[in-house]
């Protein structure tokens, strides 16, 4: 992996100039080796503190976000009288889920909330391009959402479902200035309770939550099996809970 060095290699003057020419448009200002240095830049840029390219203070917004090469700093020029559109931190979308339908072969639609930042480059997702799309499968009508990311990276429904399970949502903050999105956690270890359920769900299309209990028992995770059983008894709609959701619940330390 290439690690671009901090600070010196970032041409903030050029980025700021381009951003001024495209008021309201987010531009990547650089990739930092550590979360700390990117977060620091995201706090300093809006105040033009140690970063004169973004002067005067208050004319730029900034955020830091995880990037394949480290942590990216994104900025946009906002000075002026007309308000710029808010950048939401989260986006709620309807996506196809081929795996969690009640019947093993059919399509389902699930509503998930994900970060409003591209998982590849950290740029804003096309939250303002969201459009409903209807389609028919087996005589049943479904509605899903489509959108286009300004960065050009494509969000597949499978990737969005995966992200909804494993990428934590950013905490709501008072504004985008200085916002830092959290790291993407590792998927569960294959020999962990969440890992064995996820592996079983990958092998068995349409696996339901109840079947996860047997899988946990079979792998010697009796205590986790009991916790899942208790949670399902409490949940009123457990018929709609998939084994994948159970894996996610276990992975994030599920509390019944
Ligand atoms: Zn992107």
JSON list of C-alpha atoms and ligand atoms in Angstrom, two decimals:
[
{"chain": "A", "resi": 1, "resn": "UNK", "atom": "CA", "xyz": [0.00, 0.00, 0.00]},
{"chain": "A", "resi": 2, "resn": "UNK", "atom": "CA", "xyz": [1.29, 3.45, -0.87]},
{"chain": "A", "resi": 3, "resn": "UNK", "atom": "CA", "xyz": [1.42, 5.82, 2.04]},
{"chain": "A", "resi": 4, "resn": "UNK", "atom": "CA", "xyz": [1.53, 9.35, 0.86]},
{"chain": "A", "resi": 5, "resn": "UNK", "atom": "CA", "xyz": [3.45, 11.41, 3.35]},
{"chain": "A", "resi": 6, "resn": "UNK", "atom": "CA", "xyz": [1.73, 13.98, 5.48]},
{"chain": "A", "resi": 7, "resn": "UNK", "atom": "CA", "xyz": [1.30, 17.60, 4.92]},
{"chain": "A", "resi": 8, "resn": "UNK", "atom": "CA", "xyz": [4.16, 18.71, 2.68]},
{"chain": "A", "resi": 9, "resn": "UNK", "atom": "CA", "xyz": [2.89, 16.81, -0.35]},
{"chain": "A", "resi": 10, "resn": "UNK", "atom": "CA", "xyz": [-0.56, 18.37, -0.10]},
{"chain": "A", "resi": 11, "resn": "UNK", "atom": "CA", "xyz": [-1.00, 21.34, -2.38]},
{"chain": "A", "resi": 12, "resn": "UNK", "atom": "CA", "xyz": [-3.60, 23.15, -0.31]},
{"chain": "A", "resi": 13, "resn": "UNK", "atom": "CA", "xyz": [-3.20, 26.35, -2.30]},
{"chain": "A", "resi": 14, "resn": "UNK", "atom": "CA", "xyz": [-4.23, 24.59, -5.51]},
{"chain": "A", "resi": 15, "resn": "UNK", "atom": "CA", "xyz": [-7.07, 22.71, -3.80]},
{"chain": "A", "resi": 16, "resn": "UNK", "atom": "CA", "xyz": [-8.39, 25.92, -2.22]},
{"chain": "A", "resi": 17, "resn": "UNK", "atom": "CA", "xyz": [-8.25, 27.71, -5.56]},
{"chain": "A", "resi": 18, "resn": "UNK", "atom": "CA", "xyz": [-10.22, 24.95, -7.29]},
{"chain": "A", "resi": 19, "resn": "UNK", "atom": "CA", "xyz": [-12.70, 24.85, -4.42]},
{"chain": "A", "resi": 20, "resn": "UNK", "atom": "CA", "xyz": [-13.27, 28.61, -4.66]},
{"chain": "A", "resi": 21, "resn": "UNK", "atom": "CA", "xyz": [-14.04, 28.20, -8.35]},
{"chain": "A", "resi": 22, "resn": "UNK", "atom": "CA", "xyz": [-16.66, 25.54, -7.52]},
{"chain": "A", "resi": 23, "resn": "UNK", "atom": "CA", "xyz": [-18.36, 26.88, -4.43]},
{"chain": "A", "resi": 24, "resn": "UNK", "atom": "CA", "xyz": [-20.22, 24.17, -2.50]},
{"chain": "A", "resi": 25, "resn": "UNK", "atom": "CA", "xyz": [-18.42, 21.27, -4.21]},
{"chain": "A", "resi": 26, "resn": "UNK", "atom": "CA", "xyz": [-16.41, 18.92, -2.03]},
{"chain": "A", "resi": 27, "resn": "UNK", "atom": "CA", "xyz": [-12.82, 18.28, -3.16]},
{"chain": "A", "resi": 28, "resn": "UNK", "atom": "CA", "xyz": [-10.28, 15.88, -1.72]},
{"chain": "A", "resi": 29, "resn": "UNK", "atom": "CA", "xyz": [-7.43, 17.95, -0.34]},
{"chain": "A", "resi": 30, "resn": "UNK", "atom": "CA", "xyz": [-5.04, 15.13, 0.46]},
{"chain": "A", "resi": 31, "resn": "UNK", "atom": "CA", "xyz": [-4.57, 11.72, 2.07]},
{"chain": "A", "resi": 32, "resn": "UNK", "atom": "CA", "xyz": [-2.86, 11.50, 5.43]},
{"chain": "A", "resi": 33, "resn": "UNK", "atom": "CA", "xyz": [-1.05, 8.56, 6.93]},
{"chain": "A", "resi": 34, "resn": "UNK", "atom": "CA", "xyz": [-2.87, 8.71, 10.25]},
{"chain": "A", "resi": 35, "resn": "UNK", "atom": "CA", "xyz": [-6.35, 9.45, 11.46]},
{"chain": "A", "resi": 36, "resn": "UNK", "atom": "CA", "xyz": [-4.93, 12.00, 13.92]},
{"chain": "A", "resi": 37, "resn": "UNK", "atom": "CA", "xyz": [-3.23, 14.12, 11.28]},
{"chain": "A", "resi": 38, "resn": "UNK", "atom": "CA", "xyz": [-6.29, 14.10, 9.00]},
{"chain": "A", "resi": 39, "resn": "UNK", "atom": "CA", "xyz": [-8.60, 14.95, 11.90]},
{"chain": "A", "resi": 40, "resn": "UNK", "atom": "CA", "xyz": [-6.31, 17.77, 12.93]},
{"chain": "A", "resi": 41, "resn": "UNK", "atom": "CA", "xyz": [-6.36, 19.19, 9.40]},
{"chain": "A", "resi": 42, "resn": "UNK", "atom": "CA", "xyz": [-10.17, 18.88, 9.30]},
{"chain": "A", "resi": 43, "resn": "UNK", "atom": "CA", "xyz": [-10.36, 20.99, 12.44]},
{"chain": "A", "resi": 44, "resn": "UNK", "atom": "CA", "xyz": [-7.78, 23.55, 11.36]},
{"chain": "A", "resi": 45, "resn": "UNK", "atom": "CA", "xyz": [-8.81, 24.13, 7.73]},
{"chain": "A", "resi": 46, "resn": "UNK", "atom": "CA", "xyz": [-12.21, 25.73, 8.52]},
{"chain": "A", "resi": 47, "resn": "UNK", "atom": "CA", "xyz": [-10.42, 28.10, 10.90]},
{"chain": "A", "resi": 48, "resn": "UNK", "atom": "CA", "xyz": [-7.52, 28.64, 8.48]},
{"chain": "A", "resi": 49, "resn": "UNK", "atom": "CA", "xyz": [-5.31, 27.82, 11.45]},
{"chain": "A", "resi": 50, "resn": "UNK", "atom": "CA", "xyz": [-1.77, 26.92, 10.24]},
{"chain": "A", "resi": 51, "resn": "UNK", "atom": "CA", "xyz": [-3.42, 26.50, 6.82]},
{"chain": "A", "resi": 52, "resn": "UNK", "atom": "CA", "xyz": [-3.40, 29.94, 5.18]},
{"chain": "A", "resi": 53, "resn": "UNK", "atom": "CA", "xyz": [-4.70, 28.54, 1.88]},
{"chain": "A", "resi": 54, "resn": "UNK", "atom": "CA", "xyz": [-8.14, 28.33, 3.51]},
{"chain": "A", "resi": 55, "resn": "UNK", "atom": "CA", "xyz": [-8.21, 31.91, 4.78]},
{"chain": "A", "resi": 56, "resn": "UNK", "atom": "CA", "xyz": [-10.18, 33.75, 5.88]},
{"chain": "A", "resi": 57, "resn": "UNK", "atom": "CA", "xyz": [-11.48, 31.66, 8.75]},
{"chain": "A", "resi": 58, "resn": "UNK", "atom": "CA", "xyz": [-15.01, 30.41, 8.13]},
{"chain": "A", "resi": 59, "resn": "UNK", "atom": "CA", "xyz": [-14.83, 30.24, 4.36]},
{"chain": "A", "resi": 60, "resn": "UNK", "atom": "CA", "xyz": [-14.27, 26.47, 4.15]},
{"chain": "A", "resi": 61, "resn": "UNK", "atom": "CA", "xyz": [-15.83, 23.34, 5.61]},
{"chain": "A", "resi": 62, "resn": "UNK", "atom": "CA", "xyz": [-13.79, 20.16, 6.03]},
{"chain": "A", "resi": 63, "resn": "UNK", "atom": "CA", "xyz": [-14.07, 16.58, 7.12]},
{"chain": "A", "resi": 64, "resn": "UNK", "atom": "CA", "xyz": [-11.72, 13.62, 7.51]},
{"chain": "A", "resi": 65, "resn": "UNK", "atom": "CA", "xyz": [-12.68, 10.12, 6.45]},
{"chain": "A", "resi": 66, "resn": "UNK", "atom": "CA", "xyz": [-11.03, 6.74, 6.07]},
{"chain": "A", "resi": 67, "resn": "UNK", "atom": "CA", "xyz": [-9.44, 6.13, 2.67]},
{"chain": "A", "resi": 68, "resn": "UNK", "atom": "CA", "xyz": [-7.72, 3.06, 1.19]},
{"chain": "A", "resi": 69, "resn": "UNK", "atom": "CA", "xyz": [-4.35, 4.85, 1.53]},
{"chain": "A", "resi": 70, "resn": "UNK", "atom": "CA", "xyz": [-4.95, 6.29, 4.97]},
{"chain": "A", "resi": 71, "resn": "UNK", "atom": "CA", "xyz": [-7.26, 9.15, 5.90]},
{"chain": "A", "resi": 72, "resn": "UNK", "atom": "CA", "xyz": [-8.56, 11.68, 3.41]},
{"chain": "A", "resi": 73, "resn": "UNK", "atom": "CA", "xyz": [-9.25, 15.34, 4.03]},
{"chain": "A", "resi": 74, "resn": "UNK", "atom": "CA", "xyz": [-12.21, 16.75, 2.06]},
{"chain": "A", "resi": 75, "resn": "UNK", "atom": "CA", "xyz": [-12.95, 20.47, 1.85]},
{"chain": "A", "resi": 76, "resn": "UNK", "atom": "CA", "xyz": [-15.46, 22.79, 0.22]},
{"chain": "A", "resi": 77, "resn": "UNK", "atom": "CA", "xyz": [-15.70, 26.52, -0.15]},
{"chain": "A", "resi": 78, "resn": "UNK", "atom": "CA", "xyz": [-18.82, 27.93, 1.48]},
{"chain": "A", "resi": 79, "resn": "UNK", "atom": "CA", "xyz": [-18.18, 31.68, 1.85]},
{"chain": "A", "resi": 80, "resn": "UNK", "atom": "CA", "xyz": [-20.93, 33.87, 0.45]},
{"chain": "A", "resi": 81, "resn": "UNK", "atom": "CA", "xyz": [-24.49, 34.87, 1.16]},
{"chain": "A", "resi": 82, "resn": "UNK", "atom": "CA", "xyz": [-26.40, 32.01, -0.43]},
{"chain": "A", "resi": 83, "resn": "UNK", "atom": "CA", "xyz": [-26.46, 28.96, 1.83]},
{"chain": "A", "resi": 84, "resn": "UNK", "atom": "CA", "xyz": [-24.81, 25.81, 0.44]},
{"chain": "A", "resi": 85, "resn": "UNK", "atom": "CA", "xyz": [-26.79, 22.55, 0.66]},
{"chain": "A", "resi": 86, "resn": "UNK", "atom": "CA", "xyz": [-26.24, 20.66, 3.90]},
{"chain": "A", "resi": 87, "resn": "UNK", "atom": "CA", "xyz": [-24.12, 17.55, 3.64]},
{"chain": "A", "resi": 88, "resn": "UNK", "atom": "CA", "xyz": [-25.96, 14.77, 5.48]},
{"chain": "A", "resi": 89, "resn": "UNK", "atom": "CA", "xyz": [-23.89, 12.29, 7.45]},
{"chain": "A", "resi": 90, "resn": "UNK", "atom": "CA", "xyz": [-26.23, 9.38, 6.82]},
{"chain": "A", "resi": 91, "resn": "UNK", "atom": "CA", "xyz": [-28.37, 8.15, 3.99]},
{"chain": "A", "resi": 92, "resn": "UNK", "atom": "CA", "xyz": [-31.35, 5.79, 4.26]},
{"chain": "A", "resi": 93, "resn": "UNK", "atom": "CA", "xyz": [-31.93, 3.70, 1.16]},
{"chain": "A", "resi": 94, "resn": "UNK", "atom": "CA", "xyz": [-34.01, 0.76, -0.07]},
{"chain": "A", "resi": 95, "resn": "UNK", "atom": "CA", "xyz": [-31.84, -1.92, -1.66]},
{"chain": "A", "resi": 96, "resn": "UNK", "atom": "CA", "xyz": [-32.33, -5.41, -3.12]},
{"chain": "A", "resi": 97, "resn": "UNK", "atom": "CA", "xyz": [-31.43, -8.22, -0.77]},
{"chain": "A", "resi": 98, "resn": "UNK", "atom": "CA", "xyz": [-31.36, -11.53, -2.57]},
{"chain": "A", "resi": 99, "resn": "UNK", "atom": "CA", "xyz": [-30.41, -13.40, 0.56]},
{"chain": "A", "resi": 100, "resn": "UNK", "atom": "CA", "xyz": [-32.86, -12.38, 3.24]},
{"chain": "A", "resi": 101, "resn": "UNK", "atom": "CA", "xyz": [-36.12, -13.15, 1.49]},
{"chain": "A", "resi": 102, "resn": "UNK", "atom": "CA", "xyz": [-38.46, -15.56, 3.24]},
{"chain": "A", "resi": 103, "resn": "UNK", "atom": "CA", "xyz": [-38.36, -17.86, 0.22]},
{"chain": "A", "resi": 104, "resn": "UNK", "atom": "CA", "xyz": [-34.90, -19.02, -0.71]},
{"chain": "A", "resi": 105, "resn": "UNK", "atom": "CA", "xyz": [-35.21, -17.89, -4.31]},
{"chain": "A", "resi": 106, "resn": "UNK", "atom": "CA", "xyz": [-36.66, -14.48, -4.73]},
{"chain": "A", "resi": 107, "resn": "UNK", "atom": "CA", "xyz": [-35.79, -10.93, -4.15]},
{"chain": "A", "resi": 108, "resn": "UNK", "atom": "CA", "xyz": [-36.38, -8.90, -1.04]},
{"chain": "A", "resi": 109, "resn": "UNK", "atom": "CA", "xyz": [-36.04, -5.22, -0.37]},
{"chain": "A", "resi": 110, "resn": "UNK", "atom": "CA", "xyz": [-34.51, -3.95, 2.83]},
{"chain": "A", "resi": 111, "resn": "UNK", "atom": "CA", "xyz": [-34.13, -0.42, 4.09]},
{"chain": "A", "resi": 112, "resn": "UNK", "atom": "CA", "xyz": [-30.71, 0.37, 5.48]},
{"chain": "A", "resi": 113, "resn": "UNK", "atom": "CA", "xyz": [-28.92, 3.46, 6.70]},
{"chain": "A", "resi": 114, "resn": "UNK", "atom": "CA", "xyz": [-25.32, 3.99, 5.65]},
{"chain": "A", "resi": 115, "resn": "UNK", "atom": "CA", "xyz": [-22.83, 6.82, 5.83]},
{"chain": "A", "resi": 116, "resn": "UNK", "atom": "CA", "xyz": [-23.43, 9.49, 3.17]},
{"chain": "A", "resi": 117, "resn": "UNK", "atom": "CA", "xyz": [-19.76, 9.12, 2.17]},
{"chain": "A", "resi": 118, "resn": "UNK", "atom": "CA", "xyz": [-18.40, 6.87, -0.56]},
{"chain": "A", "resi": 119, "resn": "UNK", "atom": "CA", "xyz": [-16.76, 3.79, 0.98]},
{"chain": "A", "resi": 120, "resn": "UNK", "atom": "CA", "xyz": [-13.98, 3.92, -1.63]},
{"chain": "A", "resi": 121, "resn": "UNK", "atom": "CA", "xyz": [-12.78, 7.51, -1.59]},
{"chain": "A", "resi": 122, "resn": "UNK", "atom": "CA", "xyz": [-14.75, 9.12, 1.24]},
{"chain": "A", "resi": 123, "resn": "UNK", "atom": "CA", "xyz": [-16.31, 11.72, -1.04]},
{"chain": "A", "resi": 124, "resn": "UNK", "atom": "CA", "xyz": [-19.97, 12.64, -0.61]},
{"chain": "A", "resi": 125, "resn": "UNK", "atom": "CA", "xyz": [-22.39, 10.03, -1.93]},
{"chain": "A", "resi": 126, "resn": "UNK", "atom": "CA", "xyz": [-25.03, 11.21, -4.38]},
{"chain": "A", "resi": 127, "resn": "UNK", "atom": "CA", "xyz": [-27.62, 11.72, -1.63]},
{"chain": "A", "resi": 128, "resn": "UNK", "atom": "CA", "xyz": [-29.19, 14.48, -3.72]},
{"chain": "A", "resi": 129, "resn": "UNK", "atom": "CA", "xyz": [-29.65, 12.14, -6.70]},
{"chain": "A", "resi": 130, "resn": "UNK", "atom": "CA", "xyz": [-31.73, 9.52, -4.85]},
{"chain": "A", "resi": 131, "resn": "UNK", "atom": "CA", "xyz": [-34.58, 8.28, -7.03]},
{"chain": "A", "resi": 132, "resn": "UNK", "atom": "CA", "xyz": [-37.08, 5.50, -6.49]},
{"chain": "A", "resi": 133, "resn": "UNK", "atom": "CA", "xyz": [-37.09, 2.71, -9.03]},
{"chain": "A", "resi": 134, "resn": "UNK", "atom": "CA", "xyz": [-39.87, 0.18, -9.32]},
{"chain": "A", "resi": 135, "resn": "UNK", "atom": "CA", "xyz": [-39.53, -3.33, -10.65]},
{"chain": "A", "resi": 136, "resn": "UNK", "atom": "CA", "xyz": [-41.54, -6.53, -10.69]},
{"chain": "A", "resi": 137, "resn": "UNK", "atom": "CA", "xyz": [-40.26, -9.94, -9.62]},
{"chain": "A", "resi": 138, "resn": "UNK", "atom": "CA", "xyz": [-42.52, -12.98, -9.71]},
{"chain": "A", "resi": 139, "resn": "UNK", "atom": "CA", "xyz": [-45.56, -10.75, -10.09]},
{"chain": "A", "resi": 140, "resn": "UNK", "atom": "CA", "xyz": [-44.68, -8.72, -7.00]},
{"chain": "A", "resi": 141, "resn": "UNK", "atom": "CA", "xyz": [-43.85, -5.05, -7.24]},
{"chain": "A", "resi": 142, "resn": "UNK", "atom": "CA", "xyz": [-40.82, -3.69, -5.44]},
{"chain": "A", "resi": 143, "resn": "UNK", "atom": "CA", "xyz": [-39.36, -0.24, -4.99]},
{"chain": "A", "resi": 144, "resn": "UNK", "atom": "CA", "xyz": [-35.66, 0.36, -4.50]},
{"chain": "A", "resi": 145, "resn": "UNK", "atom": "CA", "xyz": [-33.49, 3.46, -4.56]},
{"chain": "A", "resi": 146, "resn": "UNK", "atom": "CA", "xyz": [-30.85, 4.39, -7.08]},
{"chain": "A", "resi": 147, "resn": "UNK", "atom": "CA", "xyz": [-28.28, 7.14, -6.86]},
{"chain": "A", "resi": 148, "resn": "UNK", "atom": "CA", "xyz": [-25.15, 8.37, -8.62]},
{"chain": "A", "resi": 149, "resn": "UNK", "atom": "CA", "xyz": [-22.06, 9.34, -6.67]},
{"chain": "A", "resi": 150, "resn": "UNK", "atom": "CA", "xyz": [-20.33, 12.51, -7.86]},
{"chain": "A", "resi": 151, "resn": "UNK", "atom": "CA", "xyz": [-16.93, 10.79, -7.39]},
{"chain": "A", "resi": 152, "resn": "UNK", "atom": "CA", "xyz": [-17.93, 8.16, -9.96]},
{"chain": "A", "resi": 153, "resn": "UNK", "atom": "CA", "xyz": [-17.56, 5.16, -7.63]},
{"chain": "A", "resi": 154, "resn": "UNK", "atom": "CA", "xyz": [-20.41, 2.69, -7.97]},
{"chain": "A", "resi": 155, "resn": "UNK", "atom": "CA", "xyz": [-22.32, 1.43, -4.93]},
{"chain": "A", "resi": 156, "resn": "UNK", "atom": "CA", "xyz": [-23.62, -2.08, -5.56]},
{"chain": "A", "resi": 157, "resn": "UNK", "atom": "CA", "xyz": [-26.54, -3.28, -3.44]},
{"chain": "A", "resi": 158, "resn": "UNK", "atom": "CA", "xyz": [-24.40, -6.13, -2.08]},
{"chain": "A", "resi": 159, "resn": "UNK", "atom": "CA", "xyz": [-21.71, -3.67, -1.04]},
{"chain": "A", "resi": 160, "resn": "UNK", "atom": "CA", "xyz": [-24.31, -1.43, 0.63]},
{"chain": "A", "resi": 161, "resn": "UNK", "atom": "CA", "xyz": [-25.72, -4.40, 2.56]},
{"chain": "A", "resi": 162, "resn": "UNK", "atom": "CA", "xyz": [-22.24, -5.40, 3.65]},
{"chain": "A", "resi": 163, "resn": "UNK", "atom": "CA", "xyz": [-21.49, -1.84, 4.68]},
{"chain": "A", "resi": 164, "resn": "UNK", "atom": "CA", "xyz": [-24.75, -1.58, 6.64]},
{"chain": "A", "resi": 165, "resn": "UNK", "atom": "CA", "xyz": [-23.60, -4.60, 8.62]},
{"chain": "A", "resi": 166, "resn": "UNK", "atom": "CA", "xyz": [-19.98, -3.73, 9.23]},
{"chain": "A", "resi": 167, "resn": "UNK", "atom": "CA", "xyz": [-19.29, -0.01, 8.80]},
{"chain": "A", "resi": 168, "resn": "UNK", "atom": "CA", "xyz": [-20.31, 2.03, 11.81]},
{"chain": "A", "resi": 169, "resn": "UNK", "atom": "CA", "xyz": [-22.43, 5.09, 11.14]},
{"chain": "A", "resi": 170, "resn": "UNK", "atom": "CA", "xyz": [-20.92, 8.46, 11.85]},
{"chain": "A", "resi": 171, "resn": "UNK", "atom": "CA", "xyz": [-22.19, 10.10, 15.01]},
{"chain": "A", "resi": 172, "resn": "UNK", "atom": "CA", "xyz": [-24.45, 13.05, 14.33]},
{"chain": "A", "resi": 173, "resn": "UNK", "atom": "CA", "xyz": [-22.47, 16.24, 14.84]},
{"chain": "A", "resi": 174, "resn": "UNK", "atom": "CA", "xyz": [-23.34, 19.91, 14.83]},
{"chain": "A", "resi": 175, "resn": "UNK", "atom": "CA", "xyz": [-21.84, 20.39, 11.39]},
{"chain": "A", "resi": 176, "resn": "UNK", "atom": "CA", "xyz": [-19.44, 18.93, 8.89]},
{"chain": "A", "resi": 177, "resn": "UNK", "atom": "CA", "xyz": [-16.48, 20.99, 10.07]},
{"chain": "A", "resi": 178, "resn": "UNK", "atom": "CA", "xyz": [-14.02, 18.73, 11.81]},
{"chain": "A", "resi": 179, "resn": "UNK", "atom": "CA", "xyz": [-16.18, 15.66, 11.35]},
{"chain": "A", "resi": 180, "resn": "UNK", "atom": "CA", "xyz": [-14.23, 12.42, 11.55]},
{"chain": "A", "resi": 181, "resn": "UNK", "atom": "CA", "xyz": [-15.76, 9.19, 10.34]},
{"chain": "A", "resi": 182, "resn": "UNK", "atom": "CA", "xyz": [-14.85, 6.09, 12.29]},
{"chain": "A", "resi": 183, "resn": "UNK", "atom": "CA", "xyz": [-12.72, 3.28, 11.02]},
{"chain": "A", "resi": 184, "resn": "UNK", "atom": "CA", "xyz": [-14.33, 0.30, 9.32]},
{"chain": "A", "resi": 185, "resn": "UNK", "atom": "CA", "xyz": [-14.09, -2.64, 11.74]},
{"chain": "A", "resi": 186, "resn": "UNK", "atom": "CA", "xyz": [-12.69, -5.98, 10.69]},
{"chain": "A", "resi": 187, "resn": "UNK", "atom": "CA", "xyz": [-15.25, -8.60, 9.73]},
{"chain": "A", "resi": 188, "resn": "UNK", "atom": "CA", "xyz": [-15.81, -11.17, 12.49]},
{"chain": "A", "resi": 189, "resn": "UNK", "atom": "CA", "xyz": [-13.12, -13.82, 12.98]},
{"chain": "A", "resi": 190, "resn": "UNK", "atom": "CA", "xyz": [-14.12, -17.10, 11.26]},
{"chain": "A", "resi": 191, "resn": "UNK", "atom": "CA", "xyz": [-14.03, -19.01, 14.57]},
{"chain": "A", "resi": 192, "resn": "UNK", "atom": "CA", "xyz": [-16.09, -16.43, 16.48]},
{"chain": "A", "resi": 193, "resn": "UNK", "atom": "CA", "xyz": [-19.84, -16.82, 17.10]},
{"chain": "A", "resi": 194, "resn": "UNK", "atom": "CA", "xyz": [-20.59, -14.11, 14.51]},
{"chain": "A", "resi": 195, "resn": "UNK", "atom": "CA", "xyz": [-18.10, -15.69, 12.11]},
{"chain": "A", "resi": 196, "resn": "UNK", "atom": "CA", "xyz": [-19.64, -19.17, 12.14]},
{"chain": "A", "resi": 197, "resn": "UNK", "atom": "CA", "xyz": [-23.14, -17.75, 11.64]},
{"chain": "A", "resi": 198, "resn": "UNK", "atom": "CA", "xyz": [-21.95, -15.55, 8.78]},
{"chain": "A", "resi": 199, "resn": "UNK", "atom": "CA", "xyz": [-20.19, -18.48, 7.09]},
{"chain": "A", "resi": 200, "resn": "UNK", "atom": "CA", "xyz": [-23.36, -20.57, 7.39]},
{"chain": "A", "resi": 201, "resn": "UNK", "atom": "CA", "xyz": [-25.47, -17.70, 6.01]},
{"chain": "A", "resi": 202, "resn": "UNK", "atom": "CA", "xyz": [-23.09, -17.35, 3.07]},
{"chain": "A", "resi": 203, "resn": "UNK", "atom": "CA", "xyz": [-23.48, -21.05, 2.27]},
{"chain": "A", "resi": 204, "resn": "UNK", "atom": "CA", "xyz": [-27.25, -21.17, 2.80]},
{"chain": "A", "resi": 205, "resn": "UNK", "atom": "CA", "xyz": [-29.15, -18.59, 0.82]},
{"chain": "A", "resi": 206, "resn": "UNK", "atom": "CA", "xyz": [-32.13, -17.29, 2.74]},
{"chain": "A", "resi": 207, "resn": "UNK", "atom": "CA", "xyz": [-30.99, -18.68, 6.09]},
{"chain": "A", "resi": 208, "resn": "UNK", "atom": "CA", "xyz": [-33.26, -17.47, 8.87]},
{"chain": "A", "resi": 209, "resn": "UNK", "atom": "CA", "xyz": [-32.40, -16.32, 12.36]},
{"chain": "A", "resi": 210, "resn": "UNK", "atom": "CA", "xyz": [-33.68, -19.47, 14.06]},
{"chain": "A", "resi": 211, "resn": "UNK", "atom": "CA", "xyz": [-31.24, -21.62, 12.11]},
{"chain": "A", "resi": 212, "resn": "UNK", "atom": "CA", "xyz": [-28.40, -19.52, 13.52]},
{"chain": "A", "resi": 213, "resn": "UNK", "atom": "CA", "xyz": [-29.17, -20.93, 16.97]},
{"chain": "A", "resi": 214, "resn": "UNK", "atom": "CA", "xyz": [-28.46, -24.48, 15.75]},
{"chain": "A", "resi": 215, "resn": "UNK", "atom": "CA", "xyz": [-25.25, -23.35, 14.08]},
{"chain": "A", "resi": 216, "resn": "UNK", "atom": "CA", "xyz": [-24.07, -21.71, 17.28]},
{"chain": "A", "resi": 217, "resn": "UNK", "atom": "CA", "xyz": [-24.92, -24.83, 19.31]},
{"chain": "A", "resi": 218, "resn": "UNK", "atom": "CA", "xyz": [-23.13, -27.06, 16.83]},
{"chain": "A", "resi": 219, "resn": "UNK", "atom": "CA", "xyz": [-19.96, -24.97, 17.18]},
{"chain": "A", "resi": 220, "resn": "UNK", "atom": "CA", "xyz": [-20.07, -25.04, 20.97]},
{"chain": "A", "resi": 221, "resn": "UNK", "atom": "CA", "xyz": [-21.33, -21.48, 21.44]},
{"chain": "A", "resi": 222, "resn": "UNK", "atom": "CA", "xyz": [-24.19, -22.54, 23.73]},
{"chain": "A", "resi": 223, "resn": "UNK", "atom": "CA", "xyz": [-24.24, -19.27, 25.61]},
{"chain": "A", "resi": 224, "resn": "UNK", "atom": "CA", "xyz": [-24.51, -17.23, 22.41]},
{"chain": "A", "resi": 225, "resn": "UNK", "atom": "CA", "xyz": [-27.22, -19.60, 21.16]},
{"chain": "A", "resi": 226, "resn": "UNK", "atom": "CA", "xyz": [-29.17, -18.86, 24.32]},
{"chain": "A", "resi": 227, "resn": "UNK", "atom": "CA", "xyz": [-28.70, -15.12, 23.89]},
{"chain": "A", "resi": 228, "resn": "UNK", "atom": "CA", "xyz": [-29.97, -15.27, 20.31]},
{"chain": "A", "resi": 229, "resn": "UNK", "atom": "CA", "xyz": [-32.95, -17.38, 21.39]},
{"chain": "A", "resi": 230, "resn": "UNK", "atom": "CA", "xyz": [-33.78, -14.86, 24.10]},
{"chain": "A", "resi": 231, "resn": "UNK", "atom": "CA", "xyz": [-33.45, -11.94, 21.68]},
{"chain": "A", "resi": 232, "resn": "UNK", "atom": "CA", "xyz": [-35.73, -13.66, 19.16]},
{"chain": "A", "resi": 233, "resn": "UNK", "atom": "CA", "xyz": [-38.34, -14.30, 21.83]},
{"chain": "A", "resi": 234, "resn": "UNK", "atom": "CA", "xyz": [-38.29, -10.61, 22.68]},
{"chain": "A", "resi": 235, "resn": "UNK", "atom": "CA", "xyz": [-38.39, -9.49, 19.03]},
{"chain": "A", "resi": 236, "resn": "UNK", "atom": "CA", "xyz": [-41.94, -9.46, 17.75]},
{"chain": "A", "resi": 237, "resn": "UNK", "atom": "CA", "xyz": [-41.04, -9.84, 14.10]},
{"chain": "A", "resi": 238, "resn": "UNK", "atom": "CA", "xyz": [-38.36, -12.50, 14.34]},
{"chain": "A", "resi": 239, "resn": "UNK", "atom": "CA", "xyz": [-39.74, -14.21, 11.22]},
{"chain": "A", "resi": 240, "resn": "UNK", "atom": "CA", "xyz": [-38.12, -11.41, 9.24]},
{"chain": "A", "resi": 241, "resn": "UNK", "atom": "CA", "xyz": [-34.75, -11.56, 10.94]},
{"chain": "A", "resi": 242, "resn": "UNK", "atom": "CA", "xyz": [-32.11, -13.23, 8.80]},
{"chain": "A", "resi": 243, "resn": "UNK", "atom": "CA", "xyz": [-29.11, -15.21, 9.99]},
{"chain": "A", "resi": 244, "resn": "UNK", "atom": "CA", "xyz": [-26.94, -12.42, 8.57]},
{"chain": "A", "resi": 245, "resn": "UNK", "atom": "CA", "xyz": [-28.58, -9.92, 10.85]},
{"chain": "A", "resi": 246, "resn": "UNK", "atom": "CA", "xyz": [-27.89, -12.28, 13.76]},
{"chain": "A", "resi": 247, "resn": "UNK", "atom": "CA", "xyz": [-24.23, -12.42, 12.72]},
{"chain": "A", "resi": 248, "resn": "UNK", "atom": "CA", "xyz": [-24.10, -8.64, 12.73]},
{"chain": "A", "resi": 249, "resn": "UNK", "atom": "CA", "xyz": [-25.87, -8.46, 16.07]},
{"chain": "A", "resi": 250, "resn": "UNK", "atom": "CA", "xyz": [-23.35, -10.88, 17.59]},
{"chain": "A", "resi": 251, "resn": "UNK", "atom": "CA", "xyz": [-20.46, -9.01, 15.97]},
{"chain": "A", "resi": 252, "resn": "UNK", "atom": "CA", "xyz": [-21.41, -5.70, 17.55]},
{"chain": "A", "resi": 253, "resn": "UNK", "atom": "CA", "xyz": [-21.80, -7.35, 20.95]},
{"chain": "A", "resi": 254, "resn": "UNK", "atom": "CA", "xyz": [-25.55, -7.92, 20.80]},
{"chain": "A", "resi": 255, "resn": "UNK", "atom": "CA", "xyz": [-27.59, -7.27, 23.92]},
{"chain": "A", "resi": 256, "resn": "UNK", "atom": "CA", "xyz": [-30.87, -9.08, 24.28]},
{"chain": "B", "resi": 1, "resn": "LIG", "atom": "ZN1", "xyz": [-15.87, 7.60, -4.28]}
]
